[in-house]
Short mmCIF file of C-alpha atoms in Angstrom, two decimals:
data_model
loop_
_atom_site.label_atom_id
_atom_site.label_comp_id
_atom_site.label_asym_id
_atom_site.label_seq_id
_atom_site.Cartn_x
_atom_site.Cartn_y
_atom_site.Cartn_z
CA LEU A 1 0.00 0.00 0.00
CA PRO A 2 1.13 3.60 -0.47
CA PRO A 3 2.44 5.63 2.44
CA PRO A 4 -0.40 6.97 4.64
CA ARG A 5 0.11 10.52 3.34
CA PHE A 6 -1.45 9.40 0.05
CA THR A 7 -4.66 8.68 1.98
CA THR A 8 -4.62 11.93 3.95
CA GLY A 9 -3.52 14.05 0.97
CA ASP A 10 -0.55 15.50 2.87
CA LEU A 11 1.89 14.82 0.03
CA LYS A 12 5.57 15.72 0.17
CA GLU A 13 7.32 17.79 -2.46
CA GLY A 14 8.26 15.41 -5.27
CA ASP A 15 5.40 12.98 -4.64
CA VAL A 16 3.12 12.29 -7.60
CA ASP A 17 -0.54 11.71 -6.67
CA PHE A 18 -0.68 8.43 -8.58
CA CYS A 19 0.06 4.72 -8.15
CA TYR A 20 3.58 4.21 -6.81
CA GLY A 21 3.89 7.99 -6.64
CA SER A 22 5.94 8.28 -3.45
CA ARG A 23 9.12 10.28 -3.99
CA ASP A 24 10.87 7.54 -2.02
CA GLY A 25 9.60 4.76 -4.28
CA GLN A 26 11.60 3.48 -7.20
CA LEU A 27 9.09 2.03 -9.68
CA TRP A 28 8.71 5.19 -11.74
CA PRO A 29 12.44 6.02 -11.78
CA ILE A 30 13.05 2.43 -12.94
CA LEU A 31 10.43 2.66 -15.71
CA ASP A 32 11.74 6.11 -16.60
CA ARG A 33 15.17 4.59 -17.25
CA ILE A 34 13.91 1.51 -19.09
CA PHE A 35 11.62 3.42 -21.46
CA GLU A 36 13.61 6.71 -21.54
CA LEU A 37 10.46 8.64 -20.62
CA ASN A 38 11.97 11.78 -19.10
CA LEU A 39 9.14 11.83 -16.56
CA THR A 40 8.32 14.76 -14.31
CA PHE A 41 8.77 13.98 -10.61
CA ALA A 42 6.59 16.65 -9.02
CA THR A 43 3.21 16.99 -7.33
CA THR A 44 1.48 18.19 -10.50
CA GLU A 45 -1.37 17.07 -12.74
CA HIS A 46 1.13 17.02 -15.62
CA ALA A 47 3.15 14.29 -13.84
CA VAL A 48 -0.02 12.23 -13.37
CA ILE A 49 -1.00 12.61 -17.04
CA GLU A 50 2.49 11.53 -18.16
CA ARG A 51 2.17 8.30 -16.22
CA LYS A 52 -1.37 7.59 -17.41
CA GLN A 53 -0.37 8.15 -21.04
CA PHE A 54 2.64 5.86 -20.68
CA LEU A 55 0.56 3.06 -19.14
CA MET A 56 -2.12 3.33 -21.82
CA SER A 57 0.40 3.43 -24.67
CA GLU A 58 2.18 0.32 -23.38
CA LYS A 59 -1.07 -1.44 -22.37
CA ILE A 60 0.08 -1.80 -18.76
CA GLY A 61 -2.41 -1.83 -15.90
CA ILE A 62 -1.70 -1.23 -12.23
CA CYS A 63 -3.90 -2.82 -9.59
CA ASP A 64 -3.24 -3.24 -5.89
CA ILE A 65 -4.47 -6.62 -4.65
CA VAL A 66 -5.39 -5.03 -1.30
CA GLU A 67 -8.87 -3.48 -1.35
CA THR A 68 -8.79 -2.25 2.25
CA ALA A 69 -6.54 -2.65 5.28
CA GLU A 70 -5.95 -1.16 8.68
CA ARG A 71 -2.59 -0.17 10.09
CA ALA A 72 -1.64 -0.46 13.75
CA LYS A 73 1.26 1.91 13.15
CA ILE A 74 1.05 4.76 10.68
CA ASP A 75 3.89 3.91 8.30
CA ALA A 76 4.40 2.53 4.80
CA SER A 77 5.35 -0.99 5.90
CA ASP A 78 3.28 -3.78 4.37
CA LEU A 79 3.99 -5.88 7.47
CA GLY A 80 1.85 -3.53 9.56
CA MET A 81 -1.32 -4.17 7.57
CA GLN A 82 -4.16 -5.81 9.51
CA ASN A 83 -7.72 -6.85 8.65
CA VAL A 84 -6.78 -7.01 4.98
CA ALA A 85 -9.56 -7.41 2.41
CA LEU A 86 -8.40 -8.49 -1.04
CA ARG A 87 -9.71 -7.26 -4.38
CA ASP A 88 -11.45 -9.69 -6.70
CA MET A 89 -8.54 -10.13 -9.09
CA PHE A 90 -10.49 -12.52 -11.33
CA TYR A 91 -12.93 -9.69 -12.00
CA PHE A 92 -10.08 -7.71 -13.58
CA LEU A 93 -8.63 -10.72 -15.40
CA LYS A 94 -12.05 -11.42 -16.92
CA ALA A 95 -12.66 -7.74 -17.72
CA TYR A 96 -9.28 -7.50 -19.47
CA PRO A 97 -8.91 -10.80 -21.34
CA THR A 98 -5.66 -9.78 -23.05
CA VAL A 99 -3.81 -9.84 -19.71
CA HIS A 100 -1.42 -12.79 -19.73
CA THR A 101 1.17 -11.79 -17.11
CA LEU A 102 0.95 -10.36 -13.60
CA LEU A 103 4.07 -8.59 -12.36
CA PHE A 104 4.23 -8.54 -8.57
CA THR A 105 6.35 -5.75 -7.09
CA GLY A 106 7.49 -7.97 -4.26
CA GLY A 107 7.54 -11.59 -3.31
CA ASN A 108 5.99 -14.15 -1.01
CA SER A 109 7.04 -12.59 2.30
CA LYS A 110 4.22 -11.82 4.75
CA ASN A 111 1.81 -9.24 3.31
CA GLY A 112 3.70 -9.12 0.01
CA PRO A 113 1.83 -9.21 -3.31
CA GLU A 114 2.65 -12.85 -4.12
CA TYR A 115 1.70 -13.82 -0.55
CA PHE A 116 -1.72 -12.20 -0.92
CA PHE A 117 -2.24 -13.58 -4.42
CA ARG A 118 -1.52 -17.10 -3.17
CA ARG A 119 -4.11 -16.54 -0.43
CA TYR A 120 -6.61 -15.27 -3.01
CA LEU A 121 -6.05 -18.31 -5.26
CA LYS A 122 -6.35 -20.69 -2.30
CA GLU A 123 -9.80 -19.24 -1.54
CA LYS A 124 -10.71 -20.14 -5.15
CA GLY A 125 -9.33 -23.67 -4.80
CA LEU A 126 -6.34 -22.86 -7.02
CA SER A 127 -2.60 -22.57 -6.55
CA LEU A 128 0.50 -21.29 -8.31
CA GLN A 129 2.67 -23.76 -10.20
CA VAL A 130 6.42 -23.13 -10.34
CA VAL A 131 7.85 -22.19 -13.74
CA SER A 132 11.19 -20.88 -12.45
CA ASP A 133 12.35 -20.89 -8.83
CA SER A 134 15.28 -18.54 -9.38
CA VAL A 135 14.92 -14.80 -8.74
CA PRO A 136 12.68 -13.39 -10.08
CA ARG A 137 10.39 -16.31 -9.33
CA VAL A 138 7.95 -17.17 -12.10
CA HIS A 139 4.73 -19.12 -11.60
CA LYS A 140 1.58 -19.86 -13.57
CA PHE A 141 -2.03 -20.74 -12.89
CA SER A 142 -5.04 -21.67 -14.97
CA MET A 143 -8.29 -19.73 -14.94
CA SER A 144 -10.17 -22.38 -16.91
CA ALA A 145 -12.22 -23.51 -13.89
CA GLN A 146 -13.31 -19.90 -13.33
CA THR A 147 -13.94 -18.81 -16.91
CA GLY A 148 -14.60 -22.03 -18.81
CA GLU A 149 -11.85 -21.12 -21.28
CA GLN A 150 -8.27 -22.32 -21.42
CA LYS A 151 -6.39 -19.34 -20.05
CA VAL A 152 -3.05 -19.62 -18.31
CA ILE A 153 -1.69 -16.56 -16.51
CA LYS A 154 1.98 -16.17 -15.68
CA THR A 155 3.12 -14.36 -12.53
CA VAL A 156 6.55 -12.83 -11.97
CA SER A 157 7.68 -11.74 -8.50
CA LEU A 158 10.05 -8.83 -9.10
CA VAL A 159 12.22 -7.38 -6.36
CA ALA A 160 10.17 -4.69 -4.60
CA PRO A 161 10.85 -1.13 -5.81
CA SER A 162 11.32 0.13 -2.25
CA GLY A 163 14.35 0.92 -0.17
CA ALA A 164 13.37 -1.83 2.25
CA ALA A 165 14.29 -4.45 -0.39
CA ASN A 166 17.87 -3.21 -0.81
CA ARG A 167 19.21 -5.62 1.81
CA ALA A 168 17.55 -8.56 0.07
CA ILE A 169 19.10 -7.51 -3.25
CA GLY A 170 22.51 -7.14 -1.61
CA SER A 171 22.37 -10.77 -0.47
CA LEU A 172 21.61 -12.17 -3.95
CA GLU A 173 24.53 -14.01 -5.57
CA SER A 174 23.61 -12.56 -8.98
CA TYR A 175 23.84 -9.02 -7.56
CA LYS A 176 27.14 -9.75 -5.81
CA ALA A 177 28.63 -11.11 -9.05
CA LEU A 178 27.59 -8.02 -11.03
CA LYS A 179 28.79 -5.70 -8.26
CA SER A 180 32.21 -7.41 -8.17
CA LYS A 181 32.60 -6.84 -11.93
CA ASN A 182 31.46 -3.21 -11.67
CA PRO A 183 31.73 -1.54 -8.23
CA ALA A 184 29.48 1.32 -9.46
CA PHE A 185 26.62 -1.15 -10.05
CA ASN A 186 23.87 -0.52 -7.47
CA THR A 187 20.47 -1.82 -6.37
CA ILE A 188 18.60 0.50 -8.77
CA ASP A 189 20.73 -0.79 -11.67
CA PHE A 190 19.84 -4.34 -10.60
CA ARG A 191 16.12 -3.55 -10.60
CA VAL A 192 16.34 -1.83 -13.99
CA MET A 193 18.03 -4.94 -15.38
CA GLN A 194 15.45 -7.28 -13.80
CA TYR A 195 12.37 -5.20 -14.67
CA ARG A 196 13.51 -4.58 -18.26
CA ALA A 197 13.25 -8.31 -19.01
CA TYR A 198 9.54 -8.29 -18.11
CA PHE A 199 8.34 -4.81 -19.03
#
């Protein structure tokens, strides 16, 4: 979920009032580098329009799996979410039949997107099947029981675009190998490399 200030409207300078719009988040800087967008990073309507136009032109949708949640502590940590209600993701997958891949911005740790999606599928009597168990982890599932048509959706659990994931990246052997070859290589570079393969 976004930092609480996106709910209260008390945005900081440099925030964009849009999905993943926190000035501390890294999704938009990563996409900016991959697609050479030259995005505006400011609390303006222009910045919002830029992002909407990009998503529409590339046929990318953004949807948070969490419909509602409560926080015991007012911070941006997903771990602090309680009484979580999940969105009906099959509604969106049926409404947008051309969707064939779900990119999770995080993994299967508690309250992460893959974690919640697994819970959602379990409630439907379904589960993820492993395609690749190396990072980023790739899974698939079939919607045929839900829709009556043969539709297989792939999921990819990308490293989260938040500062909190930097330690996890630093412990990856693939990151360490790249860092040893190029000491200037950093966690943003790693995400750009990983995300580029799927975006």
